[in-house]
Structures are given as structure tokens and as C-alpha cells.
PDB file of C-alpha atoms in Angstrom:
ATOM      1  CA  UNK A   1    -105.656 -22.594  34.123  1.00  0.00           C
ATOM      2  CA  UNK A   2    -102.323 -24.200  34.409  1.00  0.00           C
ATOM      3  CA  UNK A   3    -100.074 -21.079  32.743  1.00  0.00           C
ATOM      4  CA  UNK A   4     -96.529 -20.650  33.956  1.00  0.00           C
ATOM      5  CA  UNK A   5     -94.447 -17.490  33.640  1.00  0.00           C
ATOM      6  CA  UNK A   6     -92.122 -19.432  31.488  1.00  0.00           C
ATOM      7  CA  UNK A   7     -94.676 -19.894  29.241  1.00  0.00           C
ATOM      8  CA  UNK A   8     -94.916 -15.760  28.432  1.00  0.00           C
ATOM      9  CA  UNK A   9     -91.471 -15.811  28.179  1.00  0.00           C
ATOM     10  CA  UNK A  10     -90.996 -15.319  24.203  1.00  0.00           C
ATOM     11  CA  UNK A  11     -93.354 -12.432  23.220  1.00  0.00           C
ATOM     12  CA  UNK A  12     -94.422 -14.228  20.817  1.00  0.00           C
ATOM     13  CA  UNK A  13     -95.978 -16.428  23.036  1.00  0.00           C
ATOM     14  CA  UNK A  14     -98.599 -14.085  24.275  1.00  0.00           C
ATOM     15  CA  UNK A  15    -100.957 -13.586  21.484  1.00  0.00           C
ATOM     16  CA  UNK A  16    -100.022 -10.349  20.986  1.00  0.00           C
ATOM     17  CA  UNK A  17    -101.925  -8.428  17.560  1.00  0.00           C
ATOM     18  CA  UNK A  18    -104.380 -10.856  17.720  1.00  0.00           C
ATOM     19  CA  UNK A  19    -108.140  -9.722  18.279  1.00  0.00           C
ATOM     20  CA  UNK A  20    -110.091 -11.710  19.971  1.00  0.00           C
ATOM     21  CA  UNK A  21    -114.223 -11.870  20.102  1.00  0.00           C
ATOM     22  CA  UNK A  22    -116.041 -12.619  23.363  1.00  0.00           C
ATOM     23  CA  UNK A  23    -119.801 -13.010  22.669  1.00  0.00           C
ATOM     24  CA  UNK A  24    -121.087 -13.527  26.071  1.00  0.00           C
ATOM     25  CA  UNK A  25    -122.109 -10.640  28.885  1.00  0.00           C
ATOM     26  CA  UNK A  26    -120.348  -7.567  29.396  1.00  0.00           C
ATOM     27  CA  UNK A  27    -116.821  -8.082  29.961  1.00  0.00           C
ATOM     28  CA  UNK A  28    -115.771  -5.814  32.850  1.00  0.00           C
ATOM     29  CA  UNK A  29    -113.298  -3.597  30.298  1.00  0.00           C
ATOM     30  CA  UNK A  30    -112.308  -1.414  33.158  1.00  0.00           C
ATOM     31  CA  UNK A  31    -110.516  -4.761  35.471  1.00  0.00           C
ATOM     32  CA  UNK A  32    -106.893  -5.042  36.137  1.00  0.00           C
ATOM     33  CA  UNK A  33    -106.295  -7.994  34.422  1.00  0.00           C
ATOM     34  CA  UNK A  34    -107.115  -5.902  30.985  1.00  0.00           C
ATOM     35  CA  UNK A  35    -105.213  -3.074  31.209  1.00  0.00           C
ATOM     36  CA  UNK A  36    -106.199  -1.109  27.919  1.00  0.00           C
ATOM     37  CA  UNK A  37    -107.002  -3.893  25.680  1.00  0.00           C
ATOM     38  CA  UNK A  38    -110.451  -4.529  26.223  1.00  0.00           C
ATOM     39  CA  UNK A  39    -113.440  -2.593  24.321  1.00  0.00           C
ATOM     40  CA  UNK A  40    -116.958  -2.983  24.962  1.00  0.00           C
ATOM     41  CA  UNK A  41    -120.297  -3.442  23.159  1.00  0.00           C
ATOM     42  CA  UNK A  42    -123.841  -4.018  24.048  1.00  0.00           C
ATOM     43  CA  UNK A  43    -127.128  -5.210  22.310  1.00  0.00           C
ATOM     44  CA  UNK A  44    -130.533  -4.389  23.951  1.00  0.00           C
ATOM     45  CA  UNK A  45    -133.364  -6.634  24.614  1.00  0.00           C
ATOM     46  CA  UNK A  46    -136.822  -6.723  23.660  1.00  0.00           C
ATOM     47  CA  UNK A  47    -138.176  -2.927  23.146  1.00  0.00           C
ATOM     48  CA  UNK A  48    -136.214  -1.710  25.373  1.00  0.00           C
ATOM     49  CA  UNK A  49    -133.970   1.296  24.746  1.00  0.00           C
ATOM     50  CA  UNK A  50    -130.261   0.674  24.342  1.00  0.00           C
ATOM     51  CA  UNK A  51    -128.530   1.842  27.860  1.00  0.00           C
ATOM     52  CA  UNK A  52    -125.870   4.356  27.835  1.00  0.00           C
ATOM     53  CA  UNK A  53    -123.419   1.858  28.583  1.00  0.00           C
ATOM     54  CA  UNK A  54    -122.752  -2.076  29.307  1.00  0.00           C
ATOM     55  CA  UNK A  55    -123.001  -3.145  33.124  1.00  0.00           C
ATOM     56  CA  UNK A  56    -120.179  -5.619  33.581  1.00  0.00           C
ATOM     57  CA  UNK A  57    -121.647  -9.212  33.431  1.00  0.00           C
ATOM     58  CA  UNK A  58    -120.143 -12.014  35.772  1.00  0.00           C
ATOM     59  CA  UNK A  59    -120.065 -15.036  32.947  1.00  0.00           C
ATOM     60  CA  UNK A  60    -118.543 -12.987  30.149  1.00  0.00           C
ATOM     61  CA  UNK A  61    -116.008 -11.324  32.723  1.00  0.00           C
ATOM     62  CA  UNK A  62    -114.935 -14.825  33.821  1.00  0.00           C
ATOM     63  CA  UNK A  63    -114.753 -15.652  30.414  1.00  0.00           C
ATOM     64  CA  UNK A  64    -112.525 -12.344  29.218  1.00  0.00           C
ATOM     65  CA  UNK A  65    -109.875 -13.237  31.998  1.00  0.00           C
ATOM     66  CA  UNK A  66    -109.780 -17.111  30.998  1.00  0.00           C
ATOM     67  CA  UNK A  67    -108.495 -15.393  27.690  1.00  0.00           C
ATOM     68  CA  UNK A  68    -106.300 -12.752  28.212  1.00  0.00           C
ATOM     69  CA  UNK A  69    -106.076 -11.791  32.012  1.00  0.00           C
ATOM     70  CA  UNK A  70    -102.444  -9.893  31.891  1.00  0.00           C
ATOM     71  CA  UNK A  71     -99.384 -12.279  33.719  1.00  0.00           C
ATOM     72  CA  UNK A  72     -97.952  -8.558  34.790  1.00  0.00           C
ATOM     73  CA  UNK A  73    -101.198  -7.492  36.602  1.00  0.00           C
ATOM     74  CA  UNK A  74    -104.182  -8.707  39.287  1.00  0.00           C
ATOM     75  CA  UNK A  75    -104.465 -12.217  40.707  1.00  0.00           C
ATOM     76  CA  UNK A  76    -105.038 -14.574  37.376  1.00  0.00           C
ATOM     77  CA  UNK A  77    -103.058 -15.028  34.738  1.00  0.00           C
ATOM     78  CA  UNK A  78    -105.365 -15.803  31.019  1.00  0.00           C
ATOM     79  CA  UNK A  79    -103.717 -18.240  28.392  1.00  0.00           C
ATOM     80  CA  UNK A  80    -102.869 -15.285  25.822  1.00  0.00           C
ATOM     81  CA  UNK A  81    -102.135 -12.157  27.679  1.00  0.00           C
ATOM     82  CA  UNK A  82    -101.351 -10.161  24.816  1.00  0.00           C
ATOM     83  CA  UNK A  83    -104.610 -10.173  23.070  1.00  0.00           C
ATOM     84  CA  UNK A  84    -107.242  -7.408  22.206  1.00  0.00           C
ATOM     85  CA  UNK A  85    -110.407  -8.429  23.562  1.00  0.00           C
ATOM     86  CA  UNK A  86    -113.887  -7.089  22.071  1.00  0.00           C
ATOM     87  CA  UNK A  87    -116.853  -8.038  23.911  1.00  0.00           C
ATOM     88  CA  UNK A  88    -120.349  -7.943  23.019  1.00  0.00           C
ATOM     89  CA  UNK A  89    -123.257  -8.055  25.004  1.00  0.00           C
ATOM     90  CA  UNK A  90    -124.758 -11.565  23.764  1.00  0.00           C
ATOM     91  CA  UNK A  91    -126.361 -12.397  26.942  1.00  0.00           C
ATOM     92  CA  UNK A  92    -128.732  -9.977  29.790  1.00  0.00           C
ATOM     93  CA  UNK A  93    -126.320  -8.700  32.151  1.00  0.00           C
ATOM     94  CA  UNK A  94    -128.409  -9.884  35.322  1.00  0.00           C
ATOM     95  CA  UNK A  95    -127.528 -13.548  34.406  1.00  0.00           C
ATOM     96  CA  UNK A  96    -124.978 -15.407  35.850  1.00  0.00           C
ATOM     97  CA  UNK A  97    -124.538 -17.902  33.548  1.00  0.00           C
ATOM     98  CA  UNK A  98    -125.536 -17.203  29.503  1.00  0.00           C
ATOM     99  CA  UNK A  99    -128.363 -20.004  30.090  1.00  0.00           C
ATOM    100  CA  UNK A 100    -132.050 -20.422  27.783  1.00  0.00           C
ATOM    101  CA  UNK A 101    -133.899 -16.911  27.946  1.00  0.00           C
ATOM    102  CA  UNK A 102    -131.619 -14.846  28.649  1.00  0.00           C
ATOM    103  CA  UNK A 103    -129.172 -15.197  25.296  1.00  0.00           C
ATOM    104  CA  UNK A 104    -130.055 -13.223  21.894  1.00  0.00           C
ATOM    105  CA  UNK A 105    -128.228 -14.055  19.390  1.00  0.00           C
ATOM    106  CA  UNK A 106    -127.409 -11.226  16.344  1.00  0.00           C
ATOM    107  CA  UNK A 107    -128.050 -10.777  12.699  1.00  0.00           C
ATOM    108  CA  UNK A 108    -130.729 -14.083  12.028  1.00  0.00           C
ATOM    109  CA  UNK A 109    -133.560 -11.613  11.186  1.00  0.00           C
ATOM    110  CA  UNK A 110    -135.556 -12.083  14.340  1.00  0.00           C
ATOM    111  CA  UNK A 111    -133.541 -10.289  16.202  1.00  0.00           C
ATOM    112  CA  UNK A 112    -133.520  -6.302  14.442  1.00  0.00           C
ATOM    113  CA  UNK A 113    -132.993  -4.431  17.444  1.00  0.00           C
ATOM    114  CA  UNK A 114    -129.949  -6.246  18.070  1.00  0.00           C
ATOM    115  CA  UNK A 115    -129.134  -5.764  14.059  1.00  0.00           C
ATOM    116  CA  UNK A 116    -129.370  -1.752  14.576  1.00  0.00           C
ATOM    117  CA  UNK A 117    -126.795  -1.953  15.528  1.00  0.00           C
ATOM    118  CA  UNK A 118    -124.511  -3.416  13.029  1.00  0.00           C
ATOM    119  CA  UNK A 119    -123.708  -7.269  13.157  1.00  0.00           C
ATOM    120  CA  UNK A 120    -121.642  -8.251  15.845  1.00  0.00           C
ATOM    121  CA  UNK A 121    -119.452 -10.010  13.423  1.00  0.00           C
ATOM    122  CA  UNK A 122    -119.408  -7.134  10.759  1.00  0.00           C
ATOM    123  CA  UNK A 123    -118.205  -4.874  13.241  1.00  0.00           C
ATOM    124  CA  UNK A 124    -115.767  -6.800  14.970  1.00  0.00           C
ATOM    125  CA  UNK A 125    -114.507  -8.433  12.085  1.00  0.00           C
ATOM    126  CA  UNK A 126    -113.889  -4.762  10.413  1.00  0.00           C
ATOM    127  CA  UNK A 127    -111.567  -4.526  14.237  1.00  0.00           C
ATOM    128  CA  UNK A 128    -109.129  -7.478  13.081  1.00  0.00           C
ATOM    129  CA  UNK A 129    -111.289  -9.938  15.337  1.00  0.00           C
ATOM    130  CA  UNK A 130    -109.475 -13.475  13.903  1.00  0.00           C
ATOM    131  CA  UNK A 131    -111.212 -15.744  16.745  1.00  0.00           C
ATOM    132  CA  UNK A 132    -114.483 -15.478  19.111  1.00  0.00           C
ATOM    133  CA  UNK A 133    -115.766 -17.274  22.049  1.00  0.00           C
ATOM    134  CA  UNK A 134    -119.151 -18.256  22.434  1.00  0.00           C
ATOM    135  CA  UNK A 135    -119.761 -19.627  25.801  1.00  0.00           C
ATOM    136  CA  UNK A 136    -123.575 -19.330  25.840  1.00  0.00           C
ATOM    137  CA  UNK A 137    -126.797 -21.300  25.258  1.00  0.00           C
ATOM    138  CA  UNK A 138    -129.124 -22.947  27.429  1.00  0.00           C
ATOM    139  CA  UNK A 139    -130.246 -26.868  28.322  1.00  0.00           C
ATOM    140  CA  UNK A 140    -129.760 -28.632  25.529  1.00  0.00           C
ATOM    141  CA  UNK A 141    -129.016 -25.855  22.936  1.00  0.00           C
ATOM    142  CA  UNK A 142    -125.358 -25.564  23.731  1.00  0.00           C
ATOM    143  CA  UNK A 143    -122.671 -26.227  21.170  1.00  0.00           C
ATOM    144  CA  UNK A 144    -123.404 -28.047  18.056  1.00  0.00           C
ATOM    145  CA  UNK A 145    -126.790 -27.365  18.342  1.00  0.00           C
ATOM    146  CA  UNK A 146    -127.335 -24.010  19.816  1.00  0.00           C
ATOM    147  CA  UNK A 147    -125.443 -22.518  16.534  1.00  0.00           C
ATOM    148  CA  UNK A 148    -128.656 -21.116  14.393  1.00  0.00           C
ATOM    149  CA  UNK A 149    -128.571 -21.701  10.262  1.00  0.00           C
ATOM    150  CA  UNK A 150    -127.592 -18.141   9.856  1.00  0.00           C
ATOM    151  CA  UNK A 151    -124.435 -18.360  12.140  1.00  0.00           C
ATOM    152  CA  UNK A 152    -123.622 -21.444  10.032  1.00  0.00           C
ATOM    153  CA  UNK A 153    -123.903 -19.246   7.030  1.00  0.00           C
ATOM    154  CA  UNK A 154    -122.063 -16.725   8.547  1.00  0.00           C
ATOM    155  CA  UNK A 155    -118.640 -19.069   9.390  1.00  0.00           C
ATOM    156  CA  UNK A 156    -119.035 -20.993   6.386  1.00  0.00           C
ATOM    157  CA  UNK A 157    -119.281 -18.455   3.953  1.00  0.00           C
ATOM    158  CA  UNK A 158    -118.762 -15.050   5.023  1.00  0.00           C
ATOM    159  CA  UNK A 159    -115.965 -15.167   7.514  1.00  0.00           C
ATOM    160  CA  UNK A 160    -114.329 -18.627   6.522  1.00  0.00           C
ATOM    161  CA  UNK A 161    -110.912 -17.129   8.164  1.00  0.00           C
ATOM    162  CA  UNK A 162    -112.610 -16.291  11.443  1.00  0.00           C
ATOM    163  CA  UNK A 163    -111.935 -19.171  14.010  1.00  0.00           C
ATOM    164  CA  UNK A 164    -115.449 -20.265  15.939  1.00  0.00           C
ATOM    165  CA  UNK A 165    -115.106 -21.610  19.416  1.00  0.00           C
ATOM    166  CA  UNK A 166    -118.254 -22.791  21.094  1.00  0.00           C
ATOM    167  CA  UNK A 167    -118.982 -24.614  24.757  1.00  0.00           C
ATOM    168  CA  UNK A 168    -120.841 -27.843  24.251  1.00  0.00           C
ATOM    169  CA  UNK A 169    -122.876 -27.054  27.333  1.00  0.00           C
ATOM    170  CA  UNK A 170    -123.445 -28.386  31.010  1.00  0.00           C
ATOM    171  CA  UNK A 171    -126.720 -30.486  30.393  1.00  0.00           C
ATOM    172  CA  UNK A 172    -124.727 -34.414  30.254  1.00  0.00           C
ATOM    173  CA  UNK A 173    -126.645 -35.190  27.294  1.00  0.00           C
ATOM    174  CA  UNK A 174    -124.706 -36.593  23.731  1.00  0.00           C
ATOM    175  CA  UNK A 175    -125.639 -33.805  21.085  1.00  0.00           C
ATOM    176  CA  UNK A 176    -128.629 -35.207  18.105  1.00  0.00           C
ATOM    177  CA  UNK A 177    -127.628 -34.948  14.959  1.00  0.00           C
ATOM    178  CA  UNK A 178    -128.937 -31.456  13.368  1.00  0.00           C
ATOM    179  CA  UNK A 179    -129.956 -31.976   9.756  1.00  0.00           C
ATOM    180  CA  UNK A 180    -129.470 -28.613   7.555  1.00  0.00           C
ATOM    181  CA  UNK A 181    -131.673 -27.322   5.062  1.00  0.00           C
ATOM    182  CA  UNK A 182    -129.065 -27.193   2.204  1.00  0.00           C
ATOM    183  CA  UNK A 183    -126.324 -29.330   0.386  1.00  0.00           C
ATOM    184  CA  UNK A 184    -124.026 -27.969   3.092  1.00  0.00           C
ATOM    185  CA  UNK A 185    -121.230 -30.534   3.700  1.00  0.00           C
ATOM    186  CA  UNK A 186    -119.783 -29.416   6.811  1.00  0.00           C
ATOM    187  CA  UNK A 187    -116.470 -31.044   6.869  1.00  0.00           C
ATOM    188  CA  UNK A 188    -115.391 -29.255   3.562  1.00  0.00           C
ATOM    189  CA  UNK A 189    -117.370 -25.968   4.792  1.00  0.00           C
ATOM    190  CA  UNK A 190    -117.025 -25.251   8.294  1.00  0.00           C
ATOM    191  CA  UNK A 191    -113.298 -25.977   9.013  1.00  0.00           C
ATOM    192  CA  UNK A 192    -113.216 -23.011  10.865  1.00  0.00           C
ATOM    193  CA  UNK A 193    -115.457 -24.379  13.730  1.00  0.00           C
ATOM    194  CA  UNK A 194    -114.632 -25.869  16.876  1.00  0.00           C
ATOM    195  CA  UNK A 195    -116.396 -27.204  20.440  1.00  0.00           C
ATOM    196  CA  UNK A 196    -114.956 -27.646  23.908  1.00  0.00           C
ATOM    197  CA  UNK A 197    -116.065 -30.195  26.299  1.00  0.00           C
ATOM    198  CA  UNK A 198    -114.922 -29.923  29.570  1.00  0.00           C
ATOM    199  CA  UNK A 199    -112.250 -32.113  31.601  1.00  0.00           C
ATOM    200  CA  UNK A 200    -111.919 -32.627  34.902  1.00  0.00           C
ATOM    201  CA  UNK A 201    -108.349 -32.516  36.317  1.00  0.00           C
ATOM    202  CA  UNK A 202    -107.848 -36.329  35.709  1.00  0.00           C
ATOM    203  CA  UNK A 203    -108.626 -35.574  31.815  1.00  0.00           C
ATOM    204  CA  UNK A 204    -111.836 -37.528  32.258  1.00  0.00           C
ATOM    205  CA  UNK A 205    -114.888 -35.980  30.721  1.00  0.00           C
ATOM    206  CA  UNK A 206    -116.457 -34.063  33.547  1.00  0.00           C
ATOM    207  CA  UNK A 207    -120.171 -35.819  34.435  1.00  0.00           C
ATOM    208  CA  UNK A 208    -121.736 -32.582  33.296  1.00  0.00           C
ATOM    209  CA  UNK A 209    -120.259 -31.574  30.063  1.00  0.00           C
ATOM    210  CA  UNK A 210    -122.098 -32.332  26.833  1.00  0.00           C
ATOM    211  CA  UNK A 211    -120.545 -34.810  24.080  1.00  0.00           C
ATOM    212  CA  UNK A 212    -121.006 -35.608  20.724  1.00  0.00           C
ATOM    213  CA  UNK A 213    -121.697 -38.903  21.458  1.00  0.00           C
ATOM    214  CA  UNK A 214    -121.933 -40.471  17.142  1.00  0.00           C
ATOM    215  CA  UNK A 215    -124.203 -37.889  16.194  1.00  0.00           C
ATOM    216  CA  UNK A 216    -123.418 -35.155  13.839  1.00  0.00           C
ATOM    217  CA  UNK A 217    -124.370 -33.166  10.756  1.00  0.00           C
ATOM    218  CA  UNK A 218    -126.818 -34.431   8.143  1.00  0.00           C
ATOM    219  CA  UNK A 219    -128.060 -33.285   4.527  1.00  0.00           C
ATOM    220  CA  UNK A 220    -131.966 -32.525   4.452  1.00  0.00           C
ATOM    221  CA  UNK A 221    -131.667 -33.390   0.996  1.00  0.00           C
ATOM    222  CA  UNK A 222    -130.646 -37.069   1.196  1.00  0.00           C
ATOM    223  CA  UNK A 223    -131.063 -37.798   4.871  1.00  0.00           C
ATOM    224  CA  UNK A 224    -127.176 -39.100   5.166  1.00  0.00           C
ATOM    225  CA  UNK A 225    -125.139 -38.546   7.985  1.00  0.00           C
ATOM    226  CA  UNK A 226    -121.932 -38.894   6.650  1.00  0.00           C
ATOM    227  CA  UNK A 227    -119.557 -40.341   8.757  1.00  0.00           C
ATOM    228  CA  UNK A 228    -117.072 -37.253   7.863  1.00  0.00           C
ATOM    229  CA  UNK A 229    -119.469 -34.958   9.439  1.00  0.00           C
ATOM    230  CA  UNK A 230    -119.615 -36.461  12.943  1.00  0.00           C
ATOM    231  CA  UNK A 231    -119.417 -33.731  15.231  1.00  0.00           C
ATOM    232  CA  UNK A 232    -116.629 -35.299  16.939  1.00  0.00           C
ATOM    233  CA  UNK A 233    -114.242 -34.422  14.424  1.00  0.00           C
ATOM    234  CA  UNK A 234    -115.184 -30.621  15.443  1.00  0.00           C
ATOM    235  CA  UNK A 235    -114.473 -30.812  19.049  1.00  0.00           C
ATOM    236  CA  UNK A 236    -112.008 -31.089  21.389  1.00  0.00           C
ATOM    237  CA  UNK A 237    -111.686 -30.933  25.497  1.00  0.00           C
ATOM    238  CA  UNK A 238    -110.368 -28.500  28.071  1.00  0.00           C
ATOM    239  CA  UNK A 239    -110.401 -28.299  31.650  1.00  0.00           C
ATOM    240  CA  UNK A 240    -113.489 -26.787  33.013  1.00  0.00           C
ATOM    241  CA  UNK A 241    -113.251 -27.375  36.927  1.00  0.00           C
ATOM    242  CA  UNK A 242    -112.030 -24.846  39.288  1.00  0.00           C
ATOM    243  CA  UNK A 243    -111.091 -22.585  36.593  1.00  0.00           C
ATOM    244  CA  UNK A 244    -110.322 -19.298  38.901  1.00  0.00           C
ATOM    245  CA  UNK A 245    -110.410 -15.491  36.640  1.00  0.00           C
ATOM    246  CA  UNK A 246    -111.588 -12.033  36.528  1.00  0.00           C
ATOM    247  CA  UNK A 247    -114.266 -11.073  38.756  1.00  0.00           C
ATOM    248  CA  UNK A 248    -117.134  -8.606  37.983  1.00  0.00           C
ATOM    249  CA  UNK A 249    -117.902  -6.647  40.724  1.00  0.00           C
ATOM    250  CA  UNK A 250    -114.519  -4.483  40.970  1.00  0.00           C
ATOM    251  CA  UNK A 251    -111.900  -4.088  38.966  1.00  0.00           C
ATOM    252  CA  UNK A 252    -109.424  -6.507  41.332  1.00  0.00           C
ATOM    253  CA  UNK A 253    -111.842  -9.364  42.035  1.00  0.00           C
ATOM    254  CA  UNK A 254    -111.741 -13.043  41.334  1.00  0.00           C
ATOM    255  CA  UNK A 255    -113.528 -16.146  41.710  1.00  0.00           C
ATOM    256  CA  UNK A 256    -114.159 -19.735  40.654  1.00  0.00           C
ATOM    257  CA  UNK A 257    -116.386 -21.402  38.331  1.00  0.00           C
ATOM    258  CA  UNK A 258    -116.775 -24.366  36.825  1.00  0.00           C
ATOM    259  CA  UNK A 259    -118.691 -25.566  33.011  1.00  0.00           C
ATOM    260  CA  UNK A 260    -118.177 -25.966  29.238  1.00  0.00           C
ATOM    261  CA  UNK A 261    -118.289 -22.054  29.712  1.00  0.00           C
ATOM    262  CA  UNK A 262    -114.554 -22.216  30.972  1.00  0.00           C
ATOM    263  CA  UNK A 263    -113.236 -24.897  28.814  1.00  0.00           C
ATOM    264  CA  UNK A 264    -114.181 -22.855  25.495  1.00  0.00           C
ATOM    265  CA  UNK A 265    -112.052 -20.085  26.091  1.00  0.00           C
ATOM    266  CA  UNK A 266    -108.881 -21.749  26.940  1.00  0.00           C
ATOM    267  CA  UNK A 267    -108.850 -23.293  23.945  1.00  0.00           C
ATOM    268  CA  UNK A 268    -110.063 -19.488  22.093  1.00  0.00           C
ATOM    269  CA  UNK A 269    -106.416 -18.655  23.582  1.00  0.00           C
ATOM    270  CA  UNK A 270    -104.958 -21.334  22.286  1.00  0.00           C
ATOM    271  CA  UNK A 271    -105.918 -20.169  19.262  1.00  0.00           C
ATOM    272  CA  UNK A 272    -104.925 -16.700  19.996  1.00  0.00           C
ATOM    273  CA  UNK A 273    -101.426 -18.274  21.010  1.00  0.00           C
ATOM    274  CA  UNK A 274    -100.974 -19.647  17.433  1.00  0.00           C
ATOM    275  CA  UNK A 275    -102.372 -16.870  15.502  1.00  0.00           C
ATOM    276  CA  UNK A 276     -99.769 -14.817  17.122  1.00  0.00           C
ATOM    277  CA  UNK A 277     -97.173 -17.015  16.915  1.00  0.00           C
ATOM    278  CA  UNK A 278     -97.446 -17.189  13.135  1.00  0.00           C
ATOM    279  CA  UNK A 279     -99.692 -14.466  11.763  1.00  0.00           C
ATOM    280  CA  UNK A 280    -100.481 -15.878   8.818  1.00  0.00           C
ATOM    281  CA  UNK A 281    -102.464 -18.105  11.111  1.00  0.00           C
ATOM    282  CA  UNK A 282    -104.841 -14.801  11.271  1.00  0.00           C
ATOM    283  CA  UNK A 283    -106.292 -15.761   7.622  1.00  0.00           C
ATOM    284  CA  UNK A 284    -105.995 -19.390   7.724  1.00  0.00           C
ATOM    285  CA  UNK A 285    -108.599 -20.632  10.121  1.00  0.00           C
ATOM    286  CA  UNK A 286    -108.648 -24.616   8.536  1.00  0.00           C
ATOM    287  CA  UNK A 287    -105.172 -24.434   9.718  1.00  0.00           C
ATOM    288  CA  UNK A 288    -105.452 -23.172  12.993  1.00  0.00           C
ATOM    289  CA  UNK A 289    -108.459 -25.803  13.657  1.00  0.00           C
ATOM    290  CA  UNK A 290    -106.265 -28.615  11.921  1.00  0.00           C
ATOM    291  CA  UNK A 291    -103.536 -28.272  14.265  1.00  0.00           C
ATOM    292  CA  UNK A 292    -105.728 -28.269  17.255  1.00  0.00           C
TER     293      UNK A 292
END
């Protein structure tokens, strides 16, 4: 992803005692490039019976080394290489990508096997989780859109100090505007909230990333879309070609990918890089957001 050693130099520029969520398949705790900072948890899907432990997942994997691969260890170096990473098992293992159907999301009330377990957020939250990555969806359910009215709920109002980082999605289609049931003004609510299209290495749009296009967030109540709310003012861009990380299938392996998938979580370590930079950063997510 374009990281230098001189870049780790100052320890501070690591993202060291920062924790870092990574919603997304299993991240493959036991690779090189993770050393001991990397726990894992899963969900279980449908009736089944929750396994006895997480089978590494390919996407999330990828996704965990973008982040915090270590610059002393393995081939790939990730953009914070100090951080904690806790993973949860978002997406079926068996996928490659966290596409439609094989995503569950956690805590909305149709999903109580998954809340048996304790919400993702709860739990990782009560860990010192200060950012997450959410590099899943499907068609054109990625990014703006894909985030239900009870995850909005959550960031708005239960963890407005958690920083949110979402991929807008690989479907080349400008997001519709997504009208909320409430009085919800997202621009004063959600400043914790943030998604990543994907560049190519000219820092031209890639032809398959999603974009906001003029759409954005609109009040059921009086059927404005306030110009404020645009959800261009919540995103920004990141390369997401060639992005080369963690592999899945031993604990040395690499590969390549491409998507919105990679772009999101160089920017999560971006945020990583400031929250441990300046800690206070850690409980001052309209901050963190603001500078990015």
C-alpha cells in the first residue's frame, strides 16, 4: 500500500494502543504478519450451531493485513503496525468476497443468534475498539446504503466516539439517497462516519468503485435532502488496485486483490495512525473524521 520503513520510524507512528475492529470474515489470527495482536470472534448462521472455532476467511484476512500487517515480520507491511486487531465473523467463511447472502449483520433484531452472543460492538467496544472496518455488502448495498437504521443508531448515539469506516462497494453505480425514518440530521449526528471509494494508481476513481454521485441523506419527515447531508461530505478515496496482504491459507501467504474492500481499511489505519499519534483522538471521533 505504499508504506516505507521511514514511515514506522517514530513509534508513535505505528498505531500502537489503538484497537482496531474488523467486521468482515475470520481474520487468520494465527499469520505472521500479526504476531500476538490479533483476537478472534465468530457469529453463526441460520440454525446452525456455533463452531468451536473461526476458519480463517480470505476477504477479512486481506483486510486484517491492509491494517496492521507487522513492518518487522512476513512479506507485507499494513499502514498501522502497532494496532490490536479484533475480528468478528460478519461474513460465511466460504466466501471470498463479503458479497449479498453471505453477510449478517449483528444486533438489528432479526438477527438473535448472532445477538447470543453479545453485540459485536458491545463487546469490542468494552476491548478499547476506537475504529472498525466494514468492508462488506453486496450489489448495490455497499456503503451508504448497506448501513441498516439500527447501525445508524448505534454510531450516532451509542458509540459517537467510535470511528465507522465503510467500502462504498464494487457495483459502478452513484449511491440513492436513503431517507430515514426520524428527525435524524446526519451531518450534526453521524460525524463519526466515513466511506472509501477506491483509486486507481493515477488517483482516478477506479471504473468499478461506487460514488456518491449528489445523493445523500434525507428526513422522512419533510422529504428534504439537505445539501449538508450529501453523502459526499462522508467519504473519501483510497487506492484499491493491486493492494497485495495477508493470505489465508497459511500463516506466511500473500496475495493480491483489488475493490472498495481494500481502500476502506487503509484509510481504518489512517485512523489508527492518528488515534495513536494523539490519544485523545481515541474519544474524539468528529475530530479524527474532520481531519481526514
Amino acid at each position: 500500500v505504499g508504506v516505507t520503513p521511514t514511515m514506522h520510524q517514530n513509534f508513535k507512528m505505528r498505531g500502537t494502543g489503538v484497537v482496531v475492529g474488523v467486521f468482515d470474515s475470520p481474520v487468520r489470527c494465527t499469520h505472521v504478519s500479526f504476531g500476538d495482536r490479533c483476537t478472534v470472534n465468530y457469529g453463526y448462521f441460520g440454525s446452525q450451531d456455533p463452531p468451536t472455532e473461526a476458519v480463517p476467511g480470505q476477504h477479512g484476512t486481506h483486510v486484517g493485513g491492509i491494517i496492521a500487517a507487522s513492518d518487522t515480520e512476513g512479506e507485507t507491511v499494513g499502514v498501522a503496525p502497532g494496532v490490536e486487531l479484533r475480528s468478528w465473523q460478519t461474513c460465511l467463511t466460504s466466501s471470498s468476497a463479503c458479497g449479498s447472502g453471505s453477510v449478517q449483520k449483528y444486533g438489528d433484531g432479526n438477527v438473535s443468534n448472532l445477538r447470543a452472543r453479545g453485540d459485536a460492538f458491545d463487546l469490542f467496544h468494552q476491548q478499547g475498539m476506537s475504529v472498525s472496518n466494514h468492508s462488506y455488502g453486496g450489489g448495490n448495498s455497499f456503503g451508504w446504503g448497506s448501513v441498516g437504521a439500527y447501525e445508524y443508531d448505534v454510531m450516532a448515539s451509542r458509540y459517537p466516539n467510535n470511528v465507522f469506516v465503510w467500502a462504498a462497494g464494487n457495483s459502478h453505480f452513484n449511491a440513492a439517497d436513503w431517507t430515514f425514518a426520524s428527525n435524524v440530521q446526519p451531518r450534526d449526528e453521524l460525524k463519526n462516519f466515513i466511506v472509501v471509494t477506491a483509486l486507481m494508481p493515477s488517483n482516478e476513481l477506479v471504473y468499478f468503485s461506487n460514488a456518491p454521485g449528489e445523493n445523500g441523506f434525507c428526513n422522512i419527515s419533510s422529504q428534504v435532502c439537505l445539501e449538508r447531508n450529501k453523502f459526499k461530505y462522508f467519504t473519501v478515496s483510497a487506492p484499491g488496485t493491486n493492494i497485495l496482504s495477508a493470505g489465508h491459507l497459511d500463516d506466511t501467504g500473500t496475495y493480491t486483490s483489488d475493490g472498495t474492500s481494500m481502500a476502506a481499511p487503509i484509510v481504518t489505519g489512517v485512523v489508527a495512525l492518528l488515534q495513536g499519534y494523539w490519544p485523545a483522538l481515541k474519544s474524539d471521533a468528529s475530530k479524527v473524521t474532520s481531519i481526514i
